[in-house]
mmCIF file with all atom_site columns, C-alpha atoms in Angstrom:
data_model
loop_
_atom_site.group_PDB
_atom_site.id
_atom_site.type_symbol
_atom_site.label_atom_id
_atom_site.label_alt_id
_atom_site.label_comp_id
_atom_site.label_asym_id
_atom_site.label_entity_id
_atom_site.label_seq_id
_atom_site.pdbx_PDB_ins_code
_atom_site.Cartn_x
_atom_site.Cartn_y
_atom_site.Cartn_z
_atom_site.occupancy
_atom_site.B_iso_or_equiv
_atom_site.pdbx_formal_charge
_atom_site.auth_seq_id
_atom_site.auth_comp_id
_atom_site.auth_asym_id
_atom_site.auth_atom_id
_atom_site.pdbx_PDB_model_num
ATOM 1   C CA . MET G 1 1   ? 36.577  -18.455 16.148  1.00 0.00 ? 1242 MET G CA 1
ATOM 2   C CA . LEU G 1 2   ? 35.201  -15.635 18.298  1.00 0.00 ? 1243 LEU G CA 1
ATOM 3   C CA . THR G 1 3   ? 38.887  -14.102 19.347  1.00 0.00 ? 1244 THR G CA 1
ATOM 4   C CA . GLU G 1 4   ? 40.111  -14.682 15.732  1.00 0.00 ? 1245 GLU G CA 1
ATOM 5   C CA . HIS G 1 5   ? 37.399  -11.973 14.667  1.00 0.00 ? 1246 HIS G CA 1
ATOM 6   C CA . GLY G 1 6   ? 38.164  -9.728  17.451  1.00 0.00 ? 1247 GLY G CA 1
ATOM 7   C CA . VAL G 1 7   ? 34.697  -10.415 19.093  1.00 0.00 ? 1248 VAL G CA 1
ATOM 8   C CA . LYS G 1 8   ? 35.046  -10.010 22.698  1.00 0.00 ? 1249 LYS G CA 1
ATOM 9   C CA . ILE G 1 9   ? 32.456  -12.035 24.255  1.00 0.00 ? 1250 ILE G CA 1
ATOM 10  C CA . ALA G 1 10  ? 33.264  -14.746 26.523  1.00 0.00 ? 1251 ALA G CA 1
ATOM 11  C CA . PRO G 1 11  ? 32.551  -18.249 25.144  1.00 0.00 ? 1252 PRO G CA 1
ATOM 12  C CA . SER G 1 12  ? 30.309  -19.439 27.656  1.00 0.00 ? 1253 SER G CA 1
ATOM 13  C CA . THR G 1 13  ? 27.854  -16.145 26.763  1.00 0.00 ? 1254 THR G CA 1
ATOM 14  C CA . TYR G 1 14  ? 28.140  -17.585 22.978  1.00 0.00 ? 1255 TYR G CA 1
ATOM 15  C CA . TYR G 1 15  ? 27.427  -20.978 23.786  1.00 0.00 ? 1256 TYR G CA 1
ATOM 16  C CA . ASP G 1 16  ? 24.080  -20.328 26.397  1.00 0.00 ? 1257 ASP G CA 1
ATOM 17  C CA . ALA G 1 17  ? 22.963  -18.175 23.376  1.00 0.00 ? 1258 ALA G CA 1
ATOM 18  C CA . ARG G 1 18  ? 23.243  -20.851 20.754  1.00 0.00 ? 1259 ARG G CA 1
ATOM 19  C CA . GLY G 1 19  ? 21.745  -23.593 23.075  1.00 0.00 ? 1260 GLY G CA 1
ATOM 20  C CA . ARG G 1 20  ? 19.050  -21.422 24.076  1.00 0.00 ? 1261 ARG G CA 1
ATOM 21  C CA . GLY G 1 21  ? 15.623  -21.844 22.642  1.00 0.00 ? 1262 GLY G CA 1
ATOM 22  C CA . PRO G 1 22  ? 12.895  -19.961 21.011  1.00 0.00 ? 1263 PRO G CA 1
ATOM 23  C CA . SER G 1 23  ? 11.715  -16.983 23.362  1.00 0.00 ? 1264 SER G CA 1
ATOM 24  C CA . SER G 1 24  ? 8.109   -17.392 24.672  1.00 0.00 ? 1265 SER G CA 1
ATOM 25  C CA . ARG G 1 25  ? 6.982   -14.257 22.257  1.00 0.00 ? 1266 ARG G CA 1
ATOM 26  C CA . GLU G 1 26  ? 8.428   -15.993 19.301  1.00 0.00 ? 1267 GLU G CA 1
ATOM 27  C CA . VAL G 1 27  ? 6.605   -19.311 20.803  1.00 0.00 ? 1268 VAL G CA 1
ATOM 28  C CA . SER G 1 28  ? 3.399   -16.913 20.830  1.00 0.00 ? 1269 SER G CA 1
ATOM 29  C CA . ASP G 1 29  ? 3.502   -15.295 17.750  1.00 0.00 ? 1270 ASP G CA 1
ATOM 30  C CA . GLU G 1 30  ? 3.442   -18.809 16.179  1.00 0.00 ? 1271 GLU G CA 1
ATOM 31  C CA . ARG G 1 31  ? 0.084   -19.816 17.901  1.00 0.00 ? 1272 ARG G CA 1
ATOM 32  C CA . TRP G 1 32  ? -1.288  -16.798 17.173  1.00 0.00 ? 1273 TRP G CA 1
ATOM 33  C CA . LYS G 1 33  ? -0.497  -16.649 13.448  1.00 0.00 ? 1274 LYS G CA 1
ATOM 34  C CA . PRO G 1 34  ? -3.000  -19.185 12.245  1.00 0.00 ? 1275 PRO G CA 1
ATOM 35  C CA . ILE G 1 35  ? -5.491  -18.586 14.476  1.00 0.00 ? 1276 ILE G CA 1
ATOM 36  C CA . ILE G 1 36  ? -5.255  -14.597 12.624  1.00 0.00 ? 1277 ILE G CA 1
ATOM 37  C CA . LEU G 1 37  ? -5.131  -15.398 9.553   1.00 0.00 ? 1278 LEU G CA 1
ATOM 38  C CA . THR G 1 38  ? -7.854  -17.993 9.496   1.00 0.00 ? 1279 THR G CA 1
ATOM 39  C CA . THR G 1 39  ? -10.142 -15.530 10.921  1.00 0.00 ? 1280 THR G CA 1
ATOM 40  C CA . TRP G 1 40  ? -9.342  -12.932 8.907   1.00 0.00 ? 1281 TRP G CA 1
ATOM 41  C CA . GLN G 1 41  ? -9.929  -15.155 5.820   1.00 0.00 ? 1282 GLN G CA 1
ATOM 42  C CA . GLN G 1 42  ? -13.204 -16.545 7.283   1.00 0.00 ? 1283 GLN G CA 1
ATOM 43  C CA . GLN G 1 43  ? -14.426 -12.437 7.675   1.00 0.00 ? 1284 GLN G CA 1
ATOM 44  C CA . ARG G 1 44  ? -14.011 -11.902 3.799   1.00 0.00 ? 1285 ARG G CA 1
ATOM 45  C CA . ARG G 1 45  ? -10.308 -10.487 4.186   1.00 0.00 ? 1286 ARG G CA 1
ATOM 46  C CA . VAL G 1 46  ? -11.615 -7.148  4.967   1.00 0.00 ? 1287 VAL G CA 1
ATOM 47  C CA . LEU G 1 47  ? -11.331 -6.613  8.462   1.00 0.00 ? 1288 LEU G CA 1
ATOM 48  C CA . GLY G 1 48  ? -8.416  -4.126  9.967   1.00 0.00 ? 1289 GLY G CA 1
ATOM 49  C CA . ALA G 1 49  ? -6.087  -4.637  12.610  1.00 0.00 ? 1290 ALA G CA 1
ATOM 50  C CA . ARG G 1 50  ? -8.874  -3.048  15.201  1.00 0.00 ? 1291 ARG G CA 1
ATOM 51  C CA . LYS G 1 51  ? -11.861 -5.044  13.996  1.00 0.00 ? 1292 LYS G CA 1
ATOM 52  C CA . LEU G 1 52  ? -9.916  -8.373  13.743  1.00 0.00 ? 1293 LEU G CA 1
ATOM 53  C CA . TRP G 1 53  ? -8.152  -7.603  17.223  1.00 0.00 ? 1294 TRP G CA 1
ATOM 54  C CA . LEU G 1 54  ? -12.604 -7.112  18.380  1.00 0.00 ? 1295 LEU G CA 1
ATOM 55  C CA . ARG G 1 55  ? -13.489 -10.535 16.602  1.00 0.00 ? 1296 ARG G CA 1
ATOM 56  C CA . LEU G 1 56  ? -10.873 -12.660 18.339  1.00 0.00 ? 1297 LEU G CA 1
ATOM 57  C CA . ARG G 1 57  ? -11.771 -11.152 21.366  1.00 0.00 ? 1298 ARG G CA 1
ATOM 58  C CA . ARG G 1 58  ? -15.500 -11.933 20.892  1.00 0.00 ? 1299 ARG G CA 1
ATOM 59  C CA . ASP G 1 59  ? -14.435 -15.516 19.551  1.00 0.00 ? 1300 ASP G CA 1
ATOM 60  C CA . GLY G 1 60  ? -12.842 -15.754 23.288  1.00 0.00 ? 1301 GLY G CA 1
ATOM 61  C CA . HIS G 1 61  ? -9.257  -15.134 21.973  1.00 0.00 ? 1302 HIS G CA 1
ATOM 62  C CA . ASP G 1 62  ? -7.164  -13.213 24.799  1.00 0.00 ? 1303 ASP G CA 1
ATOM 63  C CA . ILE G 1 63  ? -4.815  -10.824 22.744  1.00 0.00 ? 1304 ILE G CA 1
ATOM 64  C CA . ALA G 1 64  ? -3.369  -7.252  22.420  1.00 0.00 ? 1305 ALA G CA 1
ATOM 65  C CA . ARG G 1 65  ? -4.505  -5.409  19.579  1.00 0.00 ? 1306 ARG G CA 1
ATOM 66  C CA . CYS G 1 66  ? -0.945  -4.733  19.513  1.00 0.00 ? 1307 CYS G CA 1
ATOM 67  C CA . THR G 1 67  ? 0.320   -8.366  18.782  1.00 0.00 ? 1308 THR G CA 1
ATOM 68  C CA . VAL G 1 68  ? -2.632  -8.329  16.294  1.00 0.00 ? 1309 VAL G CA 1
ATOM 69  C CA . GLU G 1 69  ? -1.184  -5.385  14.544  1.00 0.00 ? 1310 GLU G CA 1
ATOM 70  C CA . ARG G 1 70  ? 2.229   -6.668  14.488  1.00 0.00 ? 1311 ARG G CA 1
ATOM 71  C CA . LEU G 1 71  ? 1.304   -10.346 13.390  1.00 0.00 ? 1312 LEU G CA 1
ATOM 72  C CA . MET G 1 72  ? -0.691  -8.708  10.462  1.00 0.00 ? 1313 MET G CA 1
ATOM 73  C CA . ARG G 1 73  ? 2.271   -6.801  9.142   1.00 0.00 ? 1314 ARG G CA 1
ATOM 74  C CA . GLU G 1 74  ? 4.174   -9.916  9.251   1.00 0.00 ? 1315 GLU G CA 1
ATOM 75  C CA . LEU G 1 75  ? 1.707   -12.150 7.731   1.00 0.00 ? 1316 LEU G CA 1
ATOM 76  C CA . GLY G 1 76  ? 1.352   -9.489  4.769   1.00 0.00 ? 1317 GLY G CA 1
ATOM 77  C CA . ILE G 1 77  ? -2.712  -9.307  5.479   1.00 0.00 ? 1318 ILE G CA 1
ATOM 78  C CA . ALA G 1 78  ? -4.398  -5.572  5.890   1.00 0.00 ? 1319 ALA G CA 1
ATOM 79  C CA . GLY G 1 79  ? -8.061  -4.565  5.777   1.00 0.00 ? 1320 GLY G CA 1
ATOM 80  C CA . VAL G 1 80  ? -10.039 -3.074  3.305   1.00 0.00 ? 1321 VAL G CA 1
ATOM 81  C CA . ILE G 1 81  ? -9.508  0.678   2.874   1.00 0.00 ? 1322 ILE G CA 1
ATOM 82  C CA . ARG G 1 82  ? -12.759 2.397   1.452   1.00 0.00 ? 1323 ARG G CA 1
ATOM 83  C CA . GLY G 1 83  ? -13.198 5.955   0.018   1.00 0.00 ? 1324 GLY G CA 1
ATOM 84  C CA . ASN G 1 84  ? -10.966 7.773   -2.194  1.00 0.00 ? 1325 ASN G CA 1
ATOM 85  C CA . ALA G 1 85  ? -7.093  8.576   -1.537  1.00 0.00 ? 1326 ALA G CA 1
ATOM 86  C CA . SER G 1 86  ? -6.441  12.395  -1.849  1.00 0.00 ? 1327 SER G CA 1
ATOM 87  C CA . VAL G 1 87  ? -4.261  12.742  -4.837  1.00 0.00 ? 1328 VAL G CA 1
ATOM 88  C CA . PRO G 1 88  ? -3.050  16.112  -6.247  1.00 0.00 ? 1329 PRO G CA 1
ATOM 89  C CA . SER G 1 89  ? -4.782  17.566  -9.393  1.00 0.00 ? 1330 SER G CA 1
ATOM 90  C CA . ILE G 1 90  ? -1.977  16.754  -11.375 1.00 0.00 ? 1331 ILE G CA 1
ATOM 91  C CA . ARG G 1 91  ? -0.151  13.836  -11.486 1.00 0.00 ? 1332 ARG G CA 1
ATOM 92  C CA . ARG G 1 92  ? 1.446   10.914  -13.403 1.00 0.00 ? 1333 ARG G CA 1
ATOM 93  C CA . CYS G 1 93  ? -1.524  8.799   -14.922 1.00 0.00 ? 1334 CYS G CA 1
ATOM 94  C CA . GLY G 1 94  ? 0.117   5.751   -15.083 1.00 0.00 ? 1335 GLY G CA 1
ATOM 95  C CA . ARG G 1 95  ? -0.141  5.285   -18.790 1.00 0.00 ? 1336 ARG G CA 1
ATOM 96  C CA . ALA G 1 96  ? 3.633   5.591   -20.359 1.00 0.00 ? 1337 ALA G CA 1
ATOM 97  C CA . GLY G 1 97  ? 4.542   7.965   -17.372 1.00 0.00 ? 1338 GLY G CA 1
ATOM 98  C CA . ARG G 1 98  ? 2.520   10.803  -19.022 1.00 0.00 ? 1339 ARG G CA 1
ATOM 99  C CA . LEU G 1 99  ? 1.244   14.021  -16.831 1.00 0.00 ? 1340 LEU G CA 1
ATOM 100 C CA . THR G 1 100 ? -2.336  14.265  -16.430 1.00 0.00 ? 1341 THR G CA 1
ATOM 101 C CA . SER G 1 101 ? -5.160  16.113  -14.796 1.00 0.00 ? 1342 SER G CA 1
ATOM 102 C CA . SER G 1 102 ? -6.101  13.084  -12.992 1.00 0.00 ? 1343 SER G CA 1
ATOM 103 C CA . THR G 1 103 ? -7.666  12.279  -9.644  1.00 0.00 ? 1344 THR G CA 1
ATOM 104 C CA . GLY G 1 104 ? -8.014  8.396   -10.538 1.00 0.00 ? 1345 GLY G CA 1
ATOM 105 C CA . THR G 1 105 ? -7.171  5.570   -12.786 1.00 0.00 ? 1346 THR G CA 1
ATOM 106 C CA . SER G 1 106 ? -7.430  5.099   -16.722 1.00 0.00 ? 1347 SER G CA 1
ATOM 107 C CA . ARG G 1 107 ? -11.323 4.547   -17.338 1.00 0.00 ? 1348 ARG G CA 1
ATOM 108 C CA . GLY G 1 108 ? -10.494 3.969   -21.194 1.00 0.00 ? 1349 GLY G CA 1
ATOM 109 C CA . SER G 1 109 ? -8.407  3.979   -23.915 1.00 0.00 ? 1350 SER G CA 1
ATOM 110 C CA . ALA G 1 110 ? -8.660  4.691   -27.351 1.00 0.00 ? 1351 ALA G CA 1
ATOM 111 C CA . ARG G 1 111 ? -6.265  2.856   -29.600 1.00 0.00 ? 1352 ARG G CA 1
ATOM 112 C CA . THR G 1 112 ? -5.199  3.356   -33.343 1.00 0.00 ? 1353 THR G CA 1
ATOM 113 C CA . SER G 1 113 ? -5.105  0.565   -35.790 1.00 0.00 ? 1354 SER G CA 1
ATOM 114 C CA . SER G 1 114 ? -1.686  -0.106  -34.795 1.00 0.00 ? 1355 SER G CA 1
ATOM 115 C CA . GLY G 1 115 ? -2.721  -1.030  -31.417 1.00 0.00 ? 1356 GLY G CA 1
ATOM 116 C CA . SER G 1 116 ? -0.726  2.081   -29.664 1.00 0.00 ? 1357 SER G CA 1
ATOM 117 C CA . PRO G 1 117 ? -2.954  4.074   -27.171 1.00 0.00 ? 1358 PRO G CA 1
ATOM 118 C CA . THR G 1 118 ? -3.739  7.793   -28.248 1.00 0.00 ? 1359 THR G CA 1
ATOM 119 C CA . SER G 1 119 ? -5.664  9.370   -25.727 1.00 0.00 ? 1360 SER G CA 1
ATOM 120 C CA . HIS G 1 120 ? -7.647  7.948   -22.700 1.00 0.00 ? 1361 HIS G CA 1
ATOM 121 C CA . THR G 1 121 ? -9.956  9.761   -19.949 1.00 0.00 ? 1362 THR G CA 1
ATOM 122 C CA . CYS G 1 122 ? -7.807  9.763   -16.665 1.00 0.00 ? 1363 CYS G CA 1
ATOM 123 C CA . GLY G 1 123 ? -10.732 9.448   -14.448 1.00 0.00 ? 1364 GLY G CA 1
ATOM 124 C CA . ARG G 1 124 ? -13.078 11.373  -11.927 1.00 0.00 ? 1365 ARG G CA 1
ATOM 125 C CA . GLY G 1 125 ? -12.519 14.899  -10.538 1.00 0.00 ? 1366 GLY G CA 1
ATOM 126 C CA . PRO G 1 126 ? -12.905 15.423  -6.854  1.00 0.00 ? 1367 PRO G CA 1
ATOM 127 C CA . ASP G 1 127 ? -16.681 16.334  -7.564  1.00 0.00 ? 1368 ASP G CA 1
ATOM 128 C CA . GLY G 1 128 ? -17.302 12.927  -9.385  1.00 0.00 ? 1369 GLY G CA 1
ATOM 129 C CA . SER G 1 129 ? -17.528 14.400  -12.900 1.00 0.00 ? 1370 SER G CA 1
ATOM 130 C CA . THR G 1 130 ? -15.075 13.037  -15.646 1.00 0.00 ? 1371 THR G CA 1
ATOM 131 C CA . SER G 1 131 ? -12.122 14.964  -16.034 1.00 0.00 ? 1372 SER G CA 1
ATOM 132 C CA . ARG G 1 132 ? -10.683 16.100  -19.421 1.00 0.00 ? 1373 ARG G CA 1
ATOM 133 C CA . SER G 1 133 ? -9.134  13.450  -21.391 1.00 0.00 ? 1374 SER G CA 1
ATOM 134 C CA . CYS G 1 134 ? -5.311  13.574  -21.477 1.00 0.00 ? 1375 CYS G CA 1
ATOM 135 C CA . SER G 1 135 ? -3.149  12.790  -24.977 1.00 0.00 ? 1376 SER G CA 1
ATOM 136 C CA . MET G 1 136 ? -0.728  10.048  -25.025 1.00 0.00 ? 1377 MET G CA 1
ATOM 137 C CA . ARG G 1 137 ? 2.629   11.157  -26.688 1.00 0.00 ? 1378 ARG G CA 1
ATOM 138 C CA . THR G 1 138 ? 5.133   7.751   -26.873 1.00 0.00 ? 1379 THR G CA 1
ATOM 139 C CA . PRO G 1 139 ? 7.681   7.512   -26.120 1.00 0.00 ? 1380 PRO G CA 1
ATOM 140 C CA . GLY G 1 140 ? 9.032   10.325  -24.132 1.00 0.00 ? 1381 GLY G CA 1
ATOM 141 C CA . SER G 1 141 ? 9.040   12.092  -21.090 1.00 0.00 ? 1382 SER G CA 1
ATOM 142 C CA . ILE G 1 142 ? 7.993   15.637  -19.390 1.00 0.00 ? 1383 ILE G CA 1
ATOM 143 C CA . ASP G 1 143 ? 11.129  16.822  -20.946 1.00 0.00 ? 1384 ASP G CA 1
ATOM 144 C CA . ASP G 1 144 ? 9.688   16.436  -24.363 1.00 0.00 ? 1385 ASP G CA 1
ATOM 145 C CA . LEU G 1 145 ? 7.096   18.787  -23.768 1.00 0.00 ? 1386 LEU G CA 1
ATOM 146 C CA . THR G 1 146 ? 7.033   22.038  -25.552 1.00 0.00 ? 1387 THR G CA 1
ATOM 147 C CA . PRO G 1 147 ? 6.633   25.485  -23.515 1.00 0.00 ? 1388 PRO G CA 1
ATOM 148 C CA . LEU G 1 148 ? 3.233   25.750  -24.466 1.00 0.00 ? 1389 LEU G CA 1
ATOM 149 C CA . GLU G 1 149 ? 2.634   22.327  -22.940 1.00 0.00 ? 1390 GLU G CA 1
ATOM 150 C CA . VAL G 1 150 ? 4.219   23.055  -19.417 1.00 0.00 ? 1391 VAL G CA 1
ATOM 151 C CA . GLU G 1 151 ? 2.281   26.299  -19.504 1.00 0.00 ? 1392 GLU G CA 1
ATOM 152 C CA . GLN G 1 152 ? -0.874  24.554  -20.196 1.00 0.00 ? 1393 GLN G CA 1
ATOM 153 C CA . LEU G 1 153 ? -0.230  21.963  -17.628 1.00 0.00 ? 1394 LEU G CA 1
ATOM 154 C CA . ASP G 1 154 ? 0.811   24.419  -15.032 1.00 0.00 ? 1395 ASP G CA 1
ATOM 155 C CA . TYR G 1 155 ? -2.331  26.447  -15.678 1.00 0.00 ? 1396 TYR G CA 1
ATOM 156 C CA . ALA G 1 156 ? -4.574  23.291  -15.458 1.00 0.00 ? 1397 ALA G CA 1
ATOM 157 C CA . ARG G 1 157 ? -3.027  22.621  -11.989 1.00 0.00 ? 1398 ARG G CA 1
ATOM 158 C CA . ILE G 1 158 ? -3.510  25.961  -10.551 1.00 0.00 ? 1399 ILE G CA 1
ATOM 159 C CA . GLU G 1 159 ? -7.356  26.605  -12.031 1.00 0.00 ? 1400 GLU G CA 1
ATOM 160 C CA . PRO G 1 160 ? -10.045 24.717  -11.520 1.00 0.00 ? 1401 PRO G CA 1
ATOM 161 C CA . VAL G 1 161 ? -12.137 23.506  -14.448 1.00 0.00 ? 1402 VAL G CA 1
ATOM 162 C CA . GLU G 1 162 ? -15.218 24.963  -15.241 1.00 0.00 ? 1403 GLU G CA 1
ATOM 163 C CA . GLN G 1 163 ? -18.330 22.602  -15.963 1.00 0.00 ? 1404 GLN G CA 1
ATOM 164 C CA . ALA G 1 164 ? -20.144 23.115  -19.211 1.00 0.00 ? 1405 ALA G CA 1
ATOM 165 C CA . GLY G 1 165 ? -23.825 23.653  -18.383 1.00 0.00 ? 1406 GLY G CA 1
#
């Protein structure tokens, strides 16, 4: 079969590989996965790889940190990320793909009697102040904006917002 497909490999090599069992790393990984998952769940699912590794070491498990990192990726678990992620001042707000002057997610929405969104506040600025409201236009894209609207968005991106007070 191998020679029919043009694979130049000795039959003994094929049969040796086929009859081989799982590697020691695969066996070790299967042993560690439930331990890592259980410990992570007992710690309220907040620990990242480093702190989870330290917790496992305190519990008497001798495991490498890189192994914990790799197995956490395989299990699809991760620690909690605290703080605000850095985002550009002009970004898509997440609602109907509109551009906004936002640094966060939508905080509220005004709806007409028909249930369609009209405007909403797009979050808080880097200094903690409430950002401008952005109007909603449905449906469409940035290509539907007038030249004046594009100019205003560009100006809002460059110039900082002055606070009333």
